[in-house]
Short mmCIF file of C-alpha atoms and ligand atoms in Angstrom, two decimals:
data_model
loop_
_atom_site.label_atom_id
_atom_site.label_comp_id
_atom_site.label_asym_id
_atom_site.label_seq_id
_atom_site.Cartn_x
_atom_site.Cartn_y
_atom_site.Cartn_z
CA MET A 1 -44.37 17.11 -33.22
CA ILE A 2 -48.07 17.93 -32.96
CA PRO A 3 -48.23 21.72 -33.42
CA VAL A 4 -50.33 23.89 -31.08
CA CYS A 5 -52.09 25.34 -34.09
CA GLU A 6 -52.09 24.61 -37.78
CA PRO A 7 -54.44 26.58 -40.05
CA LEU A 8 -57.07 24.90 -42.20
CA ILE A 9 -57.01 26.11 -45.81
CA THR A 10 -59.70 24.56 -48.00
CA ALA A 11 -60.16 24.14 -51.76
CA ARG A 12 -62.78 26.90 -51.54
CA ASP A 13 -60.24 29.35 -50.06
CA ILE A 14 -57.80 28.52 -52.87
CA GLU A 15 -60.50 28.93 -55.52
CA LEU A 16 -61.39 32.39 -54.20
CA VAL A 17 -57.75 33.47 -53.92
CA ASN A 18 -57.11 32.29 -57.49
CA ASP A 19 -60.11 34.26 -58.66
CA ALA A 20 -58.79 37.40 -56.97
CA LEU A 21 -55.37 36.90 -58.58
CA SER A 22 -56.86 36.28 -62.03
CA SER A 23 -58.96 39.42 -61.77
CA GLY A 24 -55.83 41.58 -61.52
CA TRP A 25 -57.17 43.29 -58.36
CA ILE A 26 -54.26 42.39 -56.12
CA SER A 27 -53.84 45.52 -54.03
CA SER A 28 -56.26 47.25 -51.72
CA ALA A 29 -59.33 47.62 -53.93
CA GLY A 30 -61.60 44.92 -55.29
CA LYS A 31 -64.83 43.08 -54.76
CA TYR A 32 -63.48 40.69 -52.13
CA LEU A 33 -62.51 43.53 -49.81
CA ASP A 34 -66.04 44.91 -49.97
CA LEU A 35 -67.54 41.44 -49.48
CA PHE A 36 -65.26 40.53 -46.59
CA GLU A 37 -65.92 43.81 -44.77
CA GLU A 38 -69.69 43.54 -45.30
CA ARG A 39 -69.92 39.90 -44.29
CA TRP A 40 -67.73 40.09 -41.20
CA ALA A 41 -69.47 43.24 -39.96
CA ALA A 42 -72.88 41.63 -40.54
CA TYR A 43 -71.80 38.42 -38.79
CA CYS A 44 -70.77 40.44 -35.73
CA GLY A 45 -73.83 42.68 -35.85
CA MET A 46 -71.99 45.92 -36.62
CA PRO A 47 -72.86 48.39 -39.41
CA HIS A 48 -69.33 49.17 -40.68
CA GLY A 49 -66.20 47.08 -41.26
CA ILE A 50 -62.77 48.45 -42.25
CA ALA A 51 -60.28 45.73 -43.25
CA VAL A 52 -56.67 46.41 -42.28
CA SER A 53 -53.25 44.78 -42.39
CA ASN A 54 -53.34 43.00 -39.01
CA GLY A 55 -54.85 42.97 -35.54
CA SER A 56 -52.26 45.32 -34.08
CA THR A 57 -52.88 47.99 -36.73
CA ALA A 58 -56.63 47.55 -36.16
CA LEU A 59 -55.95 48.53 -32.54
CA ASP A 60 -53.83 51.52 -33.63
CA ILE A 61 -56.79 52.81 -35.63
CA ALA A 62 -59.32 52.06 -32.86
CA VAL A 63 -57.21 53.96 -30.32
CA ASP A 64 -56.60 56.80 -32.79
CA LEU A 65 -60.40 57.18 -33.05
CA LEU A 66 -60.44 58.09 -29.34
CA GLY A 67 -58.48 61.28 -30.11
CA LEU A 68 -56.43 60.93 -26.90
CA GLU A 69 -54.56 63.88 -25.46
CA ALA A 70 -51.27 63.31 -23.65
CA GLY A 71 -52.00 61.79 -20.26
CA ASP A 72 -55.50 60.52 -21.09
CA GLU A 73 -56.09 57.08 -19.60
CA VAL A 74 -57.36 53.84 -21.07
CA ILE A 75 -58.28 50.92 -18.81
CA LEU A 76 -57.32 47.43 -20.00
CA PRO A 77 -56.45 44.03 -18.54
CA ALA A 78 -52.91 43.32 -17.30
CA PHE A 79 -53.12 39.81 -18.75
CA THR A 80 -53.03 40.25 -22.53
CA ILE A 81 -50.81 40.38 -25.61
CA ILE A 82 -48.84 43.64 -25.87
CA SER A 83 -50.70 45.11 -28.89
CA PRO A 84 -53.51 46.97 -27.06
CA ALA A 85 -51.21 48.59 -24.46
CA GLN A 86 -48.71 49.45 -27.18
CA SER A 87 -51.36 51.25 -29.24
CA VAL A 88 -52.37 53.32 -26.21
CA VAL A 89 -48.77 54.28 -25.39
CA ARG A 90 -47.97 55.16 -29.02
CA ALA A 91 -51.03 57.43 -29.12
CA GLY A 92 -49.74 59.35 -26.08
CA GLY A 93 -52.18 57.74 -23.65
CA VAL A 94 -51.58 56.02 -20.34
CA PRO A 95 -52.58 52.36 -20.03
CA VAL A 96 -54.22 51.64 -16.66
CA LEU A 97 -54.40 47.97 -15.72
CA VAL A 98 -56.86 45.71 -13.95
CA ASP A 99 -56.30 42.13 -12.84
CA SER A 100 -58.09 39.05 -14.16
CA ASP A 101 -60.88 36.97 -12.71
CA PRO A 102 -59.26 33.64 -11.77
CA ASP A 103 -62.15 31.50 -13.08
CA SER A 104 -62.87 33.08 -16.45
CA ARG A 105 -59.31 34.51 -16.92
CA GLN A 106 -61.06 37.69 -18.22
CA MET A 107 -60.57 41.24 -16.94
CA ASP A 108 -62.14 41.55 -13.50
CA VAL A 109 -64.96 44.02 -14.03
CA ALA A 110 -65.26 44.70 -10.30
CA GLN A 111 -61.83 46.39 -10.47
CA VAL A 112 -62.62 48.63 -13.44
CA GLU A 113 -64.72 51.22 -11.61
CA ARG A 114 -62.00 51.77 -8.98
CA ARG A 115 -59.55 52.70 -11.74
CA ILE A 116 -61.75 55.34 -13.38
CA THR A 117 -60.41 58.89 -12.94
CA PRO A 118 -61.28 62.25 -14.57
CA ARG A 119 -58.63 61.39 -17.22
CA THR A 120 -60.20 58.05 -18.22
CA ARG A 121 -61.40 58.07 -21.83
CA ALA A 122 -62.00 54.43 -22.69
CA ILE A 123 -62.20 50.84 -21.52
CA LEU A 124 -60.28 48.51 -23.83
CA VAL A 125 -61.69 45.04 -23.22
CA VAL A 126 -59.47 42.20 -24.45
CA HIS A 127 -61.45 38.97 -24.61
CA ILE A 128 -58.93 36.29 -23.66
CA TYR A 129 -58.37 32.82 -25.15
CA GLY A 130 -61.75 32.42 -26.87
CA HIS A 131 -63.97 33.40 -23.93
CA PRO A 132 -65.96 36.64 -23.69
CA ALA A 133 -65.40 39.16 -20.90
CA ASP A 134 -68.40 40.18 -18.79
CA MET A 135 -69.64 43.00 -21.02
CA ASP A 136 -72.88 44.25 -19.39
CA PRO A 137 -71.25 45.82 -16.31
CA ILE A 138 -68.53 47.31 -18.55
CA MET A 139 -71.08 48.90 -20.89
CA ALA A 140 -73.02 50.23 -17.87
CA LEU A 141 -69.87 51.84 -16.42
CA ALA A 142 -69.01 53.33 -19.80
CA GLU A 143 -72.47 54.82 -20.10
CA LYS A 144 -72.33 56.23 -16.57
CA HIS A 145 -68.90 57.85 -17.07
CA GLY A 146 -69.15 58.77 -20.77
CA LEU A 147 -66.40 56.36 -21.88
CA THR A 148 -65.82 54.61 -25.21
CA VAL A 149 -65.60 50.81 -25.16
CA ILE A 150 -63.18 49.11 -27.54
CA GLU A 151 -63.34 45.31 -27.74
CA ASP A 152 -60.20 43.55 -28.88
CA ALA A 153 -61.95 40.48 -30.28
CA ALA A 154 -58.93 38.92 -32.00
CA GLU A 155 -59.30 35.70 -30.00
CA VAL A 156 -63.09 35.38 -29.95
CA HIS A 157 -64.33 35.12 -33.54
CA GLY A 158 -67.90 33.83 -33.22
CA ALA A 159 -67.91 33.77 -29.40
CA GLU A 160 -71.10 35.02 -27.77
CA TYR A 161 -71.93 37.04 -24.68
CA LYS A 162 -75.61 36.53 -23.77
CA GLY A 163 -76.32 35.71 -27.40
CA ARG A 164 -74.43 38.71 -28.84
CA ARG A 165 -71.24 38.23 -30.82
CA CYS A 166 -68.03 39.59 -29.37
CA GLY A 167 -66.62 42.59 -31.22
CA GLY A 168 -70.17 43.82 -31.87
CA ILE A 169 -71.10 44.82 -28.33
CA GLY A 170 -68.91 47.86 -27.60
CA HIS A 171 -68.54 51.03 -29.69
CA ILE A 172 -65.53 49.72 -31.61
CA GLY A 173 -64.41 46.12 -32.22
CA THR A 174 -61.04 44.98 -33.53
CA PHE A 175 -59.98 41.64 -34.99
CA SER A 176 -56.83 39.85 -36.10
CA PHE A 177 -56.88 37.30 -38.91
CA TYR A 178 -53.40 35.92 -38.23
CA ALA A 179 -52.85 32.25 -39.12
CA ASN A 180 -53.66 30.97 -35.63
CA LYS A 181 -56.96 32.84 -35.31
CA LEU A 182 -60.32 31.12 -36.06
CA VAL A 183 -60.76 33.09 -39.28
CA THR A 184 -57.47 33.76 -41.03
CA THR A 185 -56.23 35.69 -44.04
CA GLY A 186 -52.56 34.90 -43.30
CA GLU A 187 -51.99 38.40 -41.97
CA GLY A 188 -54.95 40.70 -41.62
CA GLY A 189 -57.32 42.52 -39.33
CA MET A 190 -60.52 44.52 -39.17
CA VAL A 191 -62.02 47.42 -37.27
CA LEU A 192 -65.79 47.36 -36.73
CA VAL A 193 -67.52 50.58 -35.75
CA LYS A 194 -71.04 51.72 -34.94
CA SER A 195 -70.99 55.28 -36.22
CA ARG A 196 -70.59 56.58 -39.77
CA GLU A 197 -68.14 59.23 -38.50
CA HIS A 198 -65.88 56.56 -37.03
CA ALA A 199 -66.12 54.53 -40.26
CA GLU A 200 -65.07 57.48 -42.43
CA ARG A 201 -62.23 58.41 -40.11
CA ALA A 202 -61.00 54.79 -39.88
CA ARG A 203 -61.02 54.43 -43.68
CA SER A 204 -59.06 57.63 -43.99
CA LEU A 205 -56.51 56.64 -41.33
CA ARG A 206 -56.00 53.27 -43.05
CA ASN A 207 -55.13 54.98 -46.31
CA LEU A 208 -52.67 57.78 -45.39
CA CYS A 209 -55.53 60.27 -44.92
CA PHE A 210 -55.72 60.89 -48.65
CA GLN A 211 -58.77 63.07 -49.30
CA PRO A 212 -61.37 62.02 -51.87
CA GLY A 213 -61.44 65.40 -53.63
CA ARG A 214 -57.81 66.48 -53.23
CA ARG A 215 -55.70 63.35 -53.04
CA PHE A 216 -52.32 64.79 -52.14
CA LEU A 217 -53.56 67.45 -49.71
CA HIS A 218 -53.38 66.20 -46.12
CA GLU A 219 -55.25 67.57 -43.12
CA SER A 220 -53.98 64.86 -40.77
CA LEU A 221 -51.50 62.00 -40.53
CA GLY A 222 -52.61 58.44 -41.19
CA TYR A 223 -50.99 55.10 -41.88
CA ASN A 224 -50.76 52.61 -44.71
CA TYR A 225 -52.60 49.78 -42.96
CA ARG A 226 -54.41 48.44 -46.04
CA MET A 227 -55.39 44.80 -46.60
CA THR A 228 -55.13 43.29 -50.08
CA ASN A 229 -58.04 41.95 -52.14
CA VAL A 230 -56.19 38.60 -52.31
CA GLN A 231 -56.17 38.30 -48.52
CA ALA A 232 -59.81 39.36 -48.38
CA ALA A 233 -60.72 36.60 -50.88
CA MET A 234 -59.37 34.04 -48.43
CA GLY A 235 -61.31 35.77 -45.67
CA VAL A 236 -64.56 35.42 -47.62
CA GLY A 237 -63.97 31.66 -47.84
CA GLN A 238 -63.19 31.49 -44.13
CA VAL A 239 -66.30 33.46 -43.12
CA GLU A 240 -68.50 31.13 -45.20
CA ARG A 241 -67.67 28.29 -42.83
CA ILE A 242 -67.29 30.10 -39.50
CA GLY A 243 -70.17 28.05 -38.08
CA GLU A 244 -68.30 24.79 -38.69
CA THR A 245 -65.08 26.31 -37.38
CA VAL A 246 -66.68 27.31 -34.09
CA ALA A 247 -68.37 23.91 -33.75
CA ARG A 248 -65.06 22.12 -34.35
CA LYS A 249 -63.15 24.22 -31.80
CA ARG A 250 -65.84 23.46 -29.23
CA GLU A 251 -65.77 19.77 -30.07
CA ILE A 252 -61.98 19.59 -29.53
CA ALA A 253 -62.34 21.46 -26.22
CA HIS A 254 -65.14 19.24 -24.94
CA ALA A 255 -63.10 16.10 -25.66
CA TYR A 256 -60.22 17.57 -23.63
CA ASP A 257 -62.63 18.60 -20.82
CA ALA A 258 -63.86 15.01 -20.52
CA ALA A 259 -60.38 13.49 -20.70
CA PHE A 260 -58.78 15.79 -18.12
CA ALA A 261 -61.67 16.12 -15.64
CA GLY A 262 -60.03 14.03 -12.93
CA LEU A 263 -56.46 15.33 -13.11
CA PRO A 264 -55.19 16.74 -9.80
CA SER A 265 -54.33 20.40 -9.27
CA ILE A 266 -55.11 21.55 -12.80
CA MET A 267 -57.58 24.22 -13.86
CA LEU A 268 -59.28 23.60 -17.17
CA PRO A 269 -60.84 26.44 -19.19
CA ILE A 270 -64.39 27.02 -18.04
CA GLU A 271 -67.40 28.60 -19.71
CA MET A 272 -69.25 31.18 -17.62
CA PRO A 273 -73.07 30.89 -17.63
CA TRP A 274 -73.42 33.92 -19.94
CA ALA A 275 -70.78 32.80 -22.41
CA LYS A 276 -70.37 30.74 -25.52
CA SER A 277 -66.61 30.22 -25.76
CA VAL A 278 -64.85 29.35 -28.99
CA TYR A 279 -61.74 28.03 -27.17
CA TRP A 280 -59.27 29.91 -29.36
CA VAL A 281 -56.64 28.09 -27.31
CA TYR A 282 -57.15 25.28 -24.82
CA GLY A 283 -55.24 26.54 -21.79
CA LEU A 284 -54.36 24.51 -18.71
CA VAL A 285 -53.38 26.25 -15.48
CA LEU A 286 -51.38 24.38 -12.86
CA GLY A 287 -52.42 24.76 -9.23
CA ASP A 288 -50.32 26.93 -6.91
CA ASP A 289 -48.51 23.87 -5.57
CA ARG A 290 -47.26 22.97 -9.05
CA THR A 291 -46.45 26.26 -10.82
CA THR A 292 -42.72 25.86 -10.27
CA GLY A 293 -42.92 22.82 -12.53
CA THR A 294 -44.55 24.52 -15.54
CA VAL A 295 -41.40 24.72 -17.66
CA GLU A 296 -40.47 21.14 -16.91
CA ILE A 297 -43.98 19.88 -17.70
CA MET A 298 -43.91 21.71 -21.04
CA SER A 299 -40.54 20.19 -21.87
CA ARG A 300 -41.71 16.66 -20.96
CA LEU A 301 -44.71 17.12 -23.27
CA ARG A 302 -42.34 18.26 -26.00
CA ASP A 303 -40.35 15.03 -25.52
CA LEU A 304 -43.60 13.13 -26.10
CA GLY A 305 -44.18 15.04 -29.36
CA VAL A 306 -46.72 17.57 -28.03
CA GLU A 307 -46.03 21.25 -28.63
CA THR A 308 -47.21 23.75 -26.01
CA ARG A 309 -47.04 27.53 -25.53
CA PRO A 310 -46.82 29.52 -22.33
CA PHE A 311 -49.53 32.02 -21.36
CA PHE A 312 -49.12 35.79 -21.73
CA LEU A 313 -46.82 37.66 -19.36
CA GLY A 314 -48.69 40.58 -17.75
CA MET A 315 -48.14 44.12 -19.05
CA HIS A 316 -46.86 45.27 -15.62
CA GLU A 317 -44.01 42.74 -15.91
CA GLN A 318 -42.80 43.96 -19.31
CA PRO A 319 -39.33 45.54 -19.17
CA VAL A 320 -40.19 47.97 -21.98
CA PHE A 321 -43.03 49.51 -19.96
CA GLN A 322 -41.08 49.38 -16.68
CA ARG A 323 -38.34 51.44 -18.34
CA MET A 324 -40.95 54.02 -19.35
CA GLY A 325 -41.89 54.33 -15.70
CA LEU A 326 -45.22 52.57 -16.18
CA PHE A 327 -46.74 50.13 -13.66
CA ARG A 328 -43.87 50.57 -11.17
CA ASN A 329 -44.55 48.57 -7.98
CA GLU A 330 -47.93 47.43 -9.30
CA SER A 331 -48.93 43.84 -8.77
CA TYR A 332 -51.69 41.79 -10.36
CA PRO A 333 -51.62 38.45 -8.55
CA VAL A 334 -54.06 36.57 -10.80
CA ALA A 335 -52.28 37.67 -13.98
CA GLU A 336 -48.99 36.62 -12.38
CA ARG A 337 -50.34 33.21 -11.44
CA LEU A 338 -51.77 32.68 -14.94
CA ALA A 339 -48.46 33.69 -16.51
CA ARG A 340 -46.49 31.27 -14.35
CA GLY A 341 -48.83 28.28 -14.25
CA GLY A 342 -50.54 28.47 -17.64
CA PHE A 343 -49.83 26.89 -20.99
CA TYR A 344 -51.87 25.69 -23.92
CA ILE A 345 -51.94 22.47 -25.90
CA PRO A 346 -52.70 21.64 -29.56
CA ASN A 347 -56.25 22.51 -30.68
CA GLY A 348 -55.84 23.80 -34.26
CA LEU A 349 -58.48 23.14 -36.90
CA SER A 350 -56.18 20.64 -38.63
CA LEU A 351 -55.77 18.49 -35.49
CA THR A 352 -56.67 14.87 -36.32
CA ALA A 353 -58.51 12.49 -33.96
CA GLU A 354 -55.35 10.43 -33.66
CA GLN A 355 -53.25 13.47 -32.78
CA GLN A 356 -55.79 14.47 -30.15
CA ARG A 357 -55.58 10.97 -28.61
CA THR A 358 -51.80 11.36 -28.42
CA VAL A 359 -52.13 14.76 -26.75
CA ILE A 360 -54.61 13.34 -24.23
CA SER A 361 -52.48 10.35 -23.27
CA SER A 362 -49.34 12.50 -23.04
CA VAL A 363 -50.98 15.12 -20.82
CA ARG A 364 -52.45 12.43 -18.57
CA GLU A 365 -49.07 10.74 -18.32
CA VAL A 366 -47.21 13.93 -17.43
CA LEU A 367 -49.83 15.50 -15.15
CA GLY A 368 -51.60 12.45 -13.69
C1 LIG B 1 -53.38 38.08 -32.19
C2 LIG B 1 -53.80 39.21 -31.31
C3 LIG B 1 -53.51 40.55 -31.63
C4 LIG B 1 -52.54 40.95 -32.71
O1 LIG B 1 -52.92 40.58 -33.95
P1 LIG B 1 -51.82 40.59 -35.15
O2 LIG B 1 -52.66 40.31 -36.34
O3 LIG B 1 -50.86 39.48 -34.84
O4 LIG B 1 -51.20 41.92 -35.15
C5 LIG B 1 -54.05 41.55 -30.85
N1 LIG B 1 -54.81 41.27 -29.78
C6 LIG B 1 -55.08 40.00 -29.42
C7 LIG B 1 -55.93 39.78 -28.22
C8 LIG B 1 -54.56 38.93 -30.14
O5 LIG B 1 -54.79 37.68 -29.76
#
């Protein structure tokens, strides 16, 4: 079976991890944590980086920085992983959804303004599947209405919007370094922030809100969301070759683009004029006439040795939120179509040329 994503771990990563282990700094202090935070923040063009345990906890901290009061609203796309909406709900906020743009599969910025109310505090942009969302109109709306912009950039390491790196455009950026992300530390995440106040607060929240002067005196409640120095060592190795990683993901995607260009009733991932996509996943979307066959197509590909994964299911269709009384009778047709007709195919960094040829011939056979 050709897996949808297998991580690439190099001799350099192993050398750095061994060095961290040999140094004895195996918990959440050490030179690799400082280096990883500095280098990732600099790469994304942000002044402060706070490494954390994963991408979901990075979102918890980012949302905590908003200081939401019960009933405050945060606007985010319906079509996403659950982490961002979950962080908002856990913080006592109300997630307010917008549908996706059918071409870019990103949150439809034209719908954002209509959803702004006096209770809106933030726009939580989730860049989807390696492609940036349209940030300029979002930043303009935020400015006009005094809102904070959080970018969940877990899927867009190195992707660019008009030449600026994702996760460095809004006020707060969050990342995951899970094994299937472009840069990985096994498990891991980071929060990038613009202001020193946010940086200090995020560092405190990550570490149980211990106070520098009086360690066991607590003024507020935090979390233990720390990353280890060993994980950060791997991250330093991964950041050193992010340029190659991005180039390789684009190369795999362009080979698929060329091979699948003529297939009927299939939408390939596209790159908007203002975007440099990193194709975190290579997602195919079946046309409306074929969506009933998605499960069968995925199972035929599996029989040919090609692993696939279905797209996200929209937040409004999640039983857990329905039971909380959220999103009742709301409908987001584009998110629903993506969820039913979309799946992605192998494009991990360890994919060989031969494996890619097998994927191409299998997809053409099943979908041609
Ligand atoms: C992977 C991912 C997350 C969650 O990251 P974890 O490290 O798995 O907690 C959050 N948001 C998006 C958009 C993701 O793709």
